[in-house]
Amino acid sequence: MTADQTTASDEAGPAAPLGKDLVGLEGLSGDTIRMILDTAEPFKEISERPIKKVPVLRGKTIVNLFFEPSTRTRISFEFAEKRLGADTVNISSVGSSVSKGESLVDTARNLEAMRIDMVVIRHGSSGAARFLADRIPSNVINAGDGRHEHPTQALLDMLTMRDRLGKVEGLRVCIVGDIVHSRVARSNIFGLRALGAEVGVCGPRSLVPVGIEDLGVSVFGHVEEAIEWADVLNVLRLQLERMNAGFIPSLREYNRVFGVTRARLERAPREVVVLHPGPMNRGVEIDSDVADGPQSVILPQVTNGVAVRMAVLYLLAGGRPELAEDAKRGSGG
Amino acid sequence: MSGRIPGDRLWIHGGRVVDPSQGLDGPAQVIVEAGRIAAVGPELERPEDARPIDASGLVVAPGFIDLHVHFREPGGEHKETIASGARAAVAGGFTTVWTMPNTDPPIDDPAAVGFVKAAGEAARGARVMPIGAASIGMEGEQMTEIGGLVAAGAVAVSDDGAPVGHAGLMRRLLEYTQSFGIPVIQHSEVVELAEGGVMNEGSIATALGLRGIPNAAEAAMIARDALLSELTGGHLHVCHVSARESVEQLRLARDKGLRVTSEVTPHHLILTDELVRGYNTEAKVNPPLRTERDVEAVRQALVDGVIDVIATDHAPHHYEEKEREFDDAPFGINGLETAFGLCMKALVEPGHMSLGQLIDRMACAPARIMGLDGGTLRPGAPADVVLLDPNEIWTVEPQGFVSLSHNTPVAGWKLPGRIRRTLVGGETRHEVEEDR
């Protein structure tokens, strides 16, 4: 029943520099990731124009298939798609046939039958994006699968680090918070290591998964140590459910022990840049004076998100990285 | 010999008889009469009007006994029926199977046990021996009418798949079953540690973003239950041991002389959680495939006799149920028809065990620990016999399984050791004809 199991990257000619799909950063080379980030650069400027549109994906149909609630990622993708001129359809699990028990296989086949070009999928199960990608010929972009990967988030994080600090290679980046449940953490680990950064994770051991060291990261049990070590902190959202599930005793205690606060940052030996994938729980994992302070690049992350997603869409559609400048001028489609 | 039906005598000749139960390994003939072994020996001539079975080039061994299979009837007949399962069993060289009670509805009353037994007899495959549920509805609260279950033909009780979590109930089960001389079979898992887990806990689960089941979930339950066996004197049989820490607990129980026996599956003897990479749902099984260190530990424990037997945990699933997101796919591996080949590859080919030792763990030891009439070619025993070619290499082609389901992570593997013929009570119930 499984359709063509060959990943498109195996058969990707020069017309598809990124292969058929982007399901994760695991296994991508530093060069490939740099190519995506470089391709994002010219797309940044489009969003600054009064008319924010280039016809690169004109005539392409993209389905945003969201099995989990999402606001910012979905909107960011939608802006990216529309600014490239694609036609987009949003499907969310609420009220669709997905919630009526239709299997992911059937959903995929039905989409395929409507002759679409790309699917952006967000799903609660790890591996769901790969599952879909293996079964349909359309390009598939993972917008978050379970606790596995969220590659475009990590790409925008890395682009933001590069903007602020000049390069990613050699940086010490510590991911702070709920590592166990975080797809952002995994994509950051894979991507940052491919670019030559040193990666640490920090959180209560109940939220740091077994065997994380085997992914090549250092583990910090105290946020003060992490801050002392790091050039960059990527602070993850702590979900309220984790308290109810017994991973931590309370949000108040979490803030007391692991919160990224102004006082803790001021004791750092160097200025630490602070990222957060959002949405933030102010006063829990991050204090407002940090989130809104000079070390924070949280809003630039959001801006970069659109550019990075434009780059990924462009590359998967067969766009050549070196032509992105032309594409921006409207001649690359 | 009046009343003897002509042709019910068999003369199995020309083979190498391997029967560890009586220390046999060499050229010999086997004579079967009225469904039982009449004689075994190197110089036995063909008796008058005995039907010859040519075993030249083959090993003749006692039929395998699988203490742990899931046939899905009632409730899941699209995956496996009792009949299809019993026939898959003989295709794998098994002449007796113990069926787990976690059907829908579960086998928790005497009538249900009678149904399984009758369906098993009608199937004309392996002998089907039902395991009854330990608690009503397998809900872990109220004990089933174990006396009634045994009277109807149950050979053990278990809530397999839904471990008996309540320590008080487990104690009472280990006490109460002693009146009937049957074991309590436990899927050893502390549910609170395993809950939500879909694969082995470790770096691969972490990289894949899948929830893990730690080794301690299994070992902790074995430790608890072994203590309850010590307290009560009841017979505890531990299902499908997968973790090295579990082996430590079983070794302790063995050293203390407790009535604790255990089994390991073929897949836990050779496969690791590496196989899950790519979200391969065929490798989703509970207990999960562990690491190389665990595989080595359970393999050594089987060699040492700390783990007593090999059991398949044959868990058929329809392909559509496996063709989905990893979190949502069911646990289980279809095991009966690949068991011998996988064990040959895991144990005999690399030299961990002799063929005789493997046959012991698959045929003789299960009979020994459960006190069954079988697992031997001694005169008087049921003529449950397997003829196999230990050297033949074959390719696992799930579409060709006798089982109604084809879920296996070893599709396409080349395995040594092929079952050629299986006799149950002297009747040939499986035979491979080609190229012979």
PDB file of N, CA, C and O in Angstrom, chain A residues 1-2 104-105 123-128 131 135 147-148 186 190 209-212 214-215, chain B residues 201-203 205-212 277-279 319 322-328:
ATOM      1  N   MET A   1       0.830  -1.198   0.000  1.00  0.00           N
ATOM      2  CA  MET A   1       0.000   0.000   0.000  1.00  0.00           C
ATOM      3  C   MET A   1       0.866   1.250   0.000  1.00  0.00           C
ATOM      4  O   MET A   1       0.476   2.306  -0.443  1.00  0.00           O
ATOM      5  N   THR A   2       2.016   1.091   0.604  1.00  0.00           N
ATOM      6  CA  THR A   2       2.891   2.238   0.672  1.00  0.00           C
ATOM      7  C   THR A   2       3.288   2.678  -0.726  1.00  0.00           C
ATOM      8  O   THR A   2       3.730   1.866  -1.530  1.00  0.00           O
ATOM      9  N   LEU A 104      -5.010   9.118   8.344  1.00  0.00           N
ATOM     10  CA  LEU A 104      -4.065  10.023   7.691  1.00  0.00           C
ATOM     11  C   LEU A 104      -3.788   9.553   6.259  1.00  0.00           C
ATOM     12  O   LEU A 104      -3.583  10.363   5.357  1.00  0.00           O
ATOM     13  N   VAL A 105      -3.806   8.237   6.049  1.00  0.00           N
ATOM     14  CA  VAL A 105      -3.604   7.698   4.705  1.00  0.00           C
ATOM     15  C   VAL A 105      -4.705   8.189   3.776  1.00  0.00           C
ATOM     16  O   VAL A 105      -4.452   8.654   2.664  1.00  0.00           O
ATOM     17  N   HIS A 123       1.022  17.898  13.165  1.00  0.00           N
ATOM     18  CA  HIS A 123       0.328  16.694  13.652  1.00  0.00           C
ATOM     19  C   HIS A 123       0.847  16.332  15.040  1.00  0.00           C
ATOM     20  O   HIS A 123       2.020  16.551  15.350  1.00  0.00           O
ATOM     21  N   GLY A 124      -0.002  15.738  15.844  1.00  0.00           N
ATOM     22  CA  GLY A 124       0.362  15.398  17.218  1.00  0.00           C
ATOM     23  C   GLY A 124       1.244  14.170  17.356  1.00  0.00           C
ATOM     24  O   GLY A 124       1.815  13.937  18.418  1.00  0.00           O
ATOM     25  N   SER A 125       1.359  13.380  16.288  1.00  0.00           N
ATOM     26  CA  SER A 125       2.147  12.152  16.385  1.00  0.00           C
ATOM     27  C   SER A 125       3.520  12.331  15.758  1.00  0.00           C
ATOM     28  O   SER A 125       3.631  12.733  14.591  1.00  0.00           O
ATOM     29  N   SER A 126       4.540  11.963  16.497  1.00  0.00           N
ATOM     30  CA  SER A 126       5.893  11.978  15.947  1.00  0.00           C
ATOM     31  C   SER A 126       5.947  11.050  14.739  1.00  0.00           C
ATOM     32  O   SER A 126       5.438   9.934  14.790  1.00  0.00           O
ATOM     33  N   GLY A 127       6.557  11.521  13.669  1.00  0.00           N
ATOM     34  CA  GLY A 127       6.674  10.691  12.474  1.00  0.00           C
ATOM     35  C   GLY A 127       5.556  10.901  11.468  1.00  0.00           C
ATOM     36  O   GLY A 127       5.615  10.354  10.368  1.00  0.00           O
ATOM     37  N   ALA A 128       4.541  11.691  11.832  1.00  0.00           N
ATOM     38  CA  ALA A 128       3.387  11.847  10.931  1.00  0.00           C
ATOM     39  C   ALA A 128       3.781  12.520   9.615  1.00  0.00           C
ATOM     40  O   ALA A 128       3.274  12.162   8.548  1.00  0.00           O
ATOM     41  N   PHE A 131       5.463  10.026   7.471  1.00  0.00           N
ATOM     42  CA  PHE A 131       4.430   9.084   7.035  1.00  0.00           C
ATOM     43  C   PHE A 131       3.720   9.625   5.799  1.00  0.00           C
ATOM     44  O   PHE A 131       3.550   8.931   4.802  1.00  0.00           O
ATOM     45  N   ARG A 135       4.001   8.795   1.278  1.00  0.00           N
ATOM     46  CA  ARG A 135       2.817   8.261   0.609  1.00  0.00           C
ATOM     47  C   ARG A 135       2.223   9.154  -0.468  1.00  0.00           C
ATOM     48  O   ARG A 135       1.308   8.740  -1.155  1.00  0.00           O
ATOM     49  N   ARG A 147       6.500  15.281  19.274  1.00  0.00           N
ATOM     50  CA  ARG A 147       7.656  15.832  19.960  1.00  0.00           C
ATOM     51  C   ARG A 147       8.925  15.567  19.146  1.00  0.00           C
ATOM     52  O   ARG A 147      10.012  15.532  19.695  1.00  0.00           O
ATOM     53  N   HIS A 148       8.748  15.357  17.854  1.00  0.00           N
ATOM     54  CA  HIS A 148       9.878  14.964  17.014  1.00  0.00           C
ATOM     55  C   HIS A 148      10.637  16.178  16.481  1.00  0.00           C
ATOM     56  O   HIS A 148      11.681  16.535  17.008  1.00  0.00           O
ATOM     57  N   ARG A 186      14.522  19.387  19.557  1.00  0.00           N
ATOM     58  CA  ARG A 186      15.195  18.391  18.717  1.00  0.00           C
ATOM     59  C   ARG A 186      15.689  19.011  17.410  1.00  0.00           C
ATOM     60  O   ARG A 186      16.816  18.775  16.982  1.00  0.00           O
ATOM     61  N   PHE A 190      19.651  19.196  16.161  1.00  0.00           N
ATOM     62  CA  PHE A 190      20.173  18.649  14.901  1.00  0.00           C
ATOM     63  C   PHE A 190      20.761  19.766  14.021  1.00  0.00           C
ATOM     64  O   PHE A 190      21.844  19.630  13.464  1.00  0.00           O
ATOM     65  N   PRO A 209      15.025  14.356  28.390  1.00  0.00           N
ATOM     66  CA  PRO A 209      14.830  12.939  28.073  1.00  0.00           C
ATOM     67  C   PRO A 209      16.083  12.093  28.255  1.00  0.00           C
ATOM     68  O   PRO A 209      17.208  12.567  28.102  1.00  0.00           O
ATOM     69  N   VAL A 210      15.845  10.833  28.559  1.00  0.00           N
ATOM     70  CA  VAL A 210      16.908   9.845  28.692  1.00  0.00           C
ATOM     71  C   VAL A 210      17.661   9.733  27.369  1.00  0.00           C
ATOM     72  O   VAL A 210      17.047   9.684  26.310  1.00  0.00           O
ATOM     73  N   GLY A 211      18.965   9.723  27.445  1.00  0.00           N
ATOM     74  CA  GLY A 211      19.754   9.485  26.232  1.00  0.00           C
ATOM     75  C   GLY A 211      19.992  10.726  25.385  1.00  0.00           C
ATOM     76  O   GLY A 211      20.518  10.636  24.288  1.00  0.00           O
ATOM     77  N   ILE A 212      19.625  11.908  25.905  1.00  0.00           N
ATOM     78  CA  ILE A 212      19.806  13.133  25.118  1.00  0.00           C
ATOM     79  C   ILE A 212      21.295  13.399  24.873  1.00  0.00           C
ATOM     80  O   ILE A 212      21.674  13.956  23.843  1.00  0.00           O
ATOM     81  N   ASP A 214      23.426  11.398  23.954  1.00  0.00           N
ATOM     82  CA  ASP A 214      23.848  10.697  22.742  1.00  0.00           C
ATOM     83  C   ASP A 214      23.605  11.523  21.480  1.00  0.00           C
ATOM     84  O   ASP A 214      24.088  11.176  20.405  1.00  0.00           O
ATOM     85  N   LEU A 215      22.800  12.587  21.599  1.00  0.00           N
ATOM     86  CA  LEU A 215      22.616  13.476  20.454  1.00  0.00           C
ATOM     87  C   LEU A 215      23.728  14.510  20.396  1.00  0.00           C
ATOM     88  O   LEU A 215      23.717  15.402  19.547  1.00  0.00           O
TER      89      LEU A 215
ATOM     90  N   GLU B 201      12.752   3.104  25.913  1.00  0.00           N
ATOM     91  CA  GLU B 201      13.255   4.411  26.327  1.00  0.00           C
ATOM     92  C   GLU B 201      14.764   4.459  26.110  1.00  0.00           C
ATOM     93  O   GLU B 201      15.475   3.548  26.503  1.00  0.00           O
ATOM     94  N   GLY B 202      15.226   5.531  25.490  1.00  0.00           N
ATOM     95  CA  GLY B 202      16.657   5.635  25.227  1.00  0.00           C
ATOM     96  C   GLY B 202      16.910   6.670  24.156  1.00  0.00           C
ATOM     97  O   GLY B 202      16.016   7.430  23.777  1.00  0.00           O
ATOM     98  N   SER B 203      18.136   6.693  23.663  1.00  0.00           N
ATOM     99  CA  SER B 203      18.501   7.787  22.764  1.00  0.00           C
ATOM    100  C   SER B 203      17.748   7.738  21.440  1.00  0.00           C
ATOM    101  O   SER B 203      17.494   8.783  20.838  1.00  0.00           O
ATOM    102  N   ALA B 205      14.569   6.687  21.005  1.00  0.00           N
ATOM    103  CA  ALA B 205      13.247   7.264  21.296  1.00  0.00           C
ATOM    104  C   ALA B 205      13.355   8.779  21.423  1.00  0.00           C
ATOM    105  O   ALA B 205      12.491   9.524  20.946  1.00  0.00           O
ATOM    106  N   THR B 206      14.419   9.230  22.052  1.00  0.00           N
ATOM    107  CA  THR B 206      14.605  10.668  22.228  1.00  0.00           C
ATOM    108  C   THR B 206      14.785  11.365  20.881  1.00  0.00           C
ATOM    109  O   THR B 206      14.173  12.394  20.627  1.00  0.00           O
ATOM    110  N   ALA B 207      15.577  10.771  20.005  1.00  0.00           N
ATOM    111  CA  ALA B 207      15.785  11.385  18.692  1.00  0.00           C
ATOM    112  C   ALA B 207      14.505  11.373  17.862  1.00  0.00           C
ATOM    113  O   ALA B 207      14.217  12.313  17.131  1.00  0.00           O
ATOM    114  N   LEU B 208      13.733  10.299  17.986  1.00  0.00           N
ATOM    115  CA  LEU B 208      12.509  10.193  17.191  1.00  0.00           C
ATOM    116  C   LEU B 208      11.347  10.958  17.817  1.00  0.00           C
ATOM    117  O   LEU B 208      10.295  11.100  17.203  1.00  0.00           O
ATOM    118  N   GLY B 209      11.535  11.389  19.071  1.00  0.00           N
ATOM    119  CA  GLY B 209      10.434  12.073  19.743  1.00  0.00           C
ATOM    120  C   GLY B 209       9.296  11.128  20.095  1.00  0.00           C
ATOM    121  O   GLY B 209       8.142  11.517  20.093  1.00  0.00           O
ATOM    122  N   LEU B 210       9.635   9.885  20.376  1.00  0.00           N
ATOM    123  CA  LEU B 210       8.611   8.917  20.777  1.00  0.00           C
ATOM    124  C   LEU B 210       8.751   8.630  22.266  1.00  0.00           C
ATOM    125  O   LEU B 210       9.854   8.613  22.805  1.00  0.00           O
ATOM    126  N   ARG B 211       7.612   8.413  22.910  1.00  0.00           N
ATOM    127  CA  ARG B 211       7.661   8.149  24.347  1.00  0.00           C
ATOM    128  C   ARG B 211       8.208   6.759  24.621  1.00  0.00           C
ATOM    129  O   ARG B 211       7.850   5.789  23.945  1.00  0.00           O
ATOM    130  N   GLY B 212       9.058   6.661  25.619  1.00  0.00           N
ATOM    131  CA  GLY B 212       9.765   5.425  25.886  1.00  0.00           C
ATOM    132  C   GLY B 212       9.187   4.629  27.038  1.00  0.00           C
ATOM    133  O   GLY B 212       8.509   5.160  27.907  1.00  0.00           O
ATOM    134  N   ARG B 277      13.680   3.040  13.836  1.00  0.00           N
ATOM    135  CA  ARG B 277      14.030   4.249  13.065  1.00  0.00           C
ATOM    136  C   ARG B 277      13.230   4.297  11.767  1.00  0.00           C
ATOM    137  O   ARG B 277      13.044   3.270  11.118  1.00  0.00           O
ATOM    138  N   GLY B 278      12.791   5.506  11.409  1.00  0.00           N
ATOM    139  CA  GLY B 278      11.905   5.625  10.261  1.00  0.00           C
ATOM    140  C   GLY B 278      10.456   5.353  10.639  1.00  0.00           C
ATOM    141  O   GLY B 278       9.605   5.248   9.783  1.00  0.00           O
ATOM    142  N   TYR B 279      10.205   5.243  11.945  1.00  0.00           N
ATOM    143  CA  TYR B 279       8.841   5.010  12.450  1.00  0.00           C
ATOM    144  C   TYR B 279       8.234   3.732  11.875  1.00  0.00           C
ATOM    145  O   TYR B 279       7.117   3.705  11.383  1.00  0.00           O
ATOM    146  N   TYR B 319      -2.943  -5.487   8.276  1.00  0.00           N
ATOM    147  CA  TYR B 319      -1.952  -4.522   7.775  1.00  0.00           C
ATOM    148  C   TYR B 319      -2.444  -3.088   7.893  1.00  0.00           C
ATOM    149  O   TYR B 319      -1.660  -2.157   8.099  1.00  0.00           O
ATOM    150  N   LYS B 322      -1.502  -1.488  11.099  1.00  0.00           N
ATOM    151  CA  LYS B 322      -0.088  -1.133  11.234  1.00  0.00           C
ATOM    152  C   LYS B 322       0.288   0.032  10.318  1.00  0.00           C
ATOM    153  O   LYS B 322       1.313   0.677  10.504  1.00  0.00           O
ATOM    154  N   GLU B 323      -0.537   0.270   9.309  1.00  0.00           N
ATOM    155  CA  GLU B 323      -0.266   1.304   8.299  1.00  0.00           C
ATOM    156  C   GLU B 323      -0.782   2.644   8.804  1.00  0.00           C
ATOM    157  O   GLU B 323      -1.773   3.185   8.313  1.00  0.00           O
ATOM    158  N   ARG B 324      -0.146   3.167   9.840  1.00  0.00           N
ATOM    159  CA  ARG B 324      -0.591   4.451  10.375  1.00  0.00           C
ATOM    160  C   ARG B 324       0.486   5.073  11.250  1.00  0.00           C
ATOM    161  O   ARG B 324       1.585   4.557  11.336  1.00  0.00           O
ATOM    162  N   GLU B 325       0.129   6.203  11.863  1.00  0.00           N
ATOM    163  CA  GLU B 325       1.092   6.896  12.692  1.00  0.00           C
ATOM    164  C   GLU B 325       1.608   5.947  13.777  1.00  0.00           C
ATOM    165  O   GLU B 325       0.854   5.148  14.323  1.00  0.00           O
ATOM    166  N   PHE B 326       2.873   6.089  14.122  1.00  0.00           N
ATOM    167  CA  PHE B 326       3.493   5.145  15.062  1.00  0.00           C
ATOM    168  C   PHE B 326       2.743   5.099  16.393  1.00  0.00           C
ATOM    169  O   PHE B 326       2.506   4.031  16.953  1.00  0.00           O
ATOM    170  N   ASP B 327       2.364   6.278  16.898  1.00  0.00           N
ATOM    171  CA  ASP B 327       1.661   6.328  18.188  1.00  0.00           C
ATOM    172  C   ASP B 327       0.379   5.499  18.169  1.00  0.00           C
ATOM    173  O   ASP B 327      -0.021   4.947  19.182  1.00  0.00           O
ATOM    174  N   ASP B 328      -0.278   5.465  17.022  1.00  0.00           N
ATOM    175  CA  ASP B 328      -1.603   4.858  16.943  1.00  0.00           C
ATOM    176  C   ASP B 328      -1.587   3.406  16.478  1.00  0.00           C
ATOM    177  O   ASP B 328      -2.606   2.730  16.534  1.00  0.00           O
TER     178      ASP B 328
END
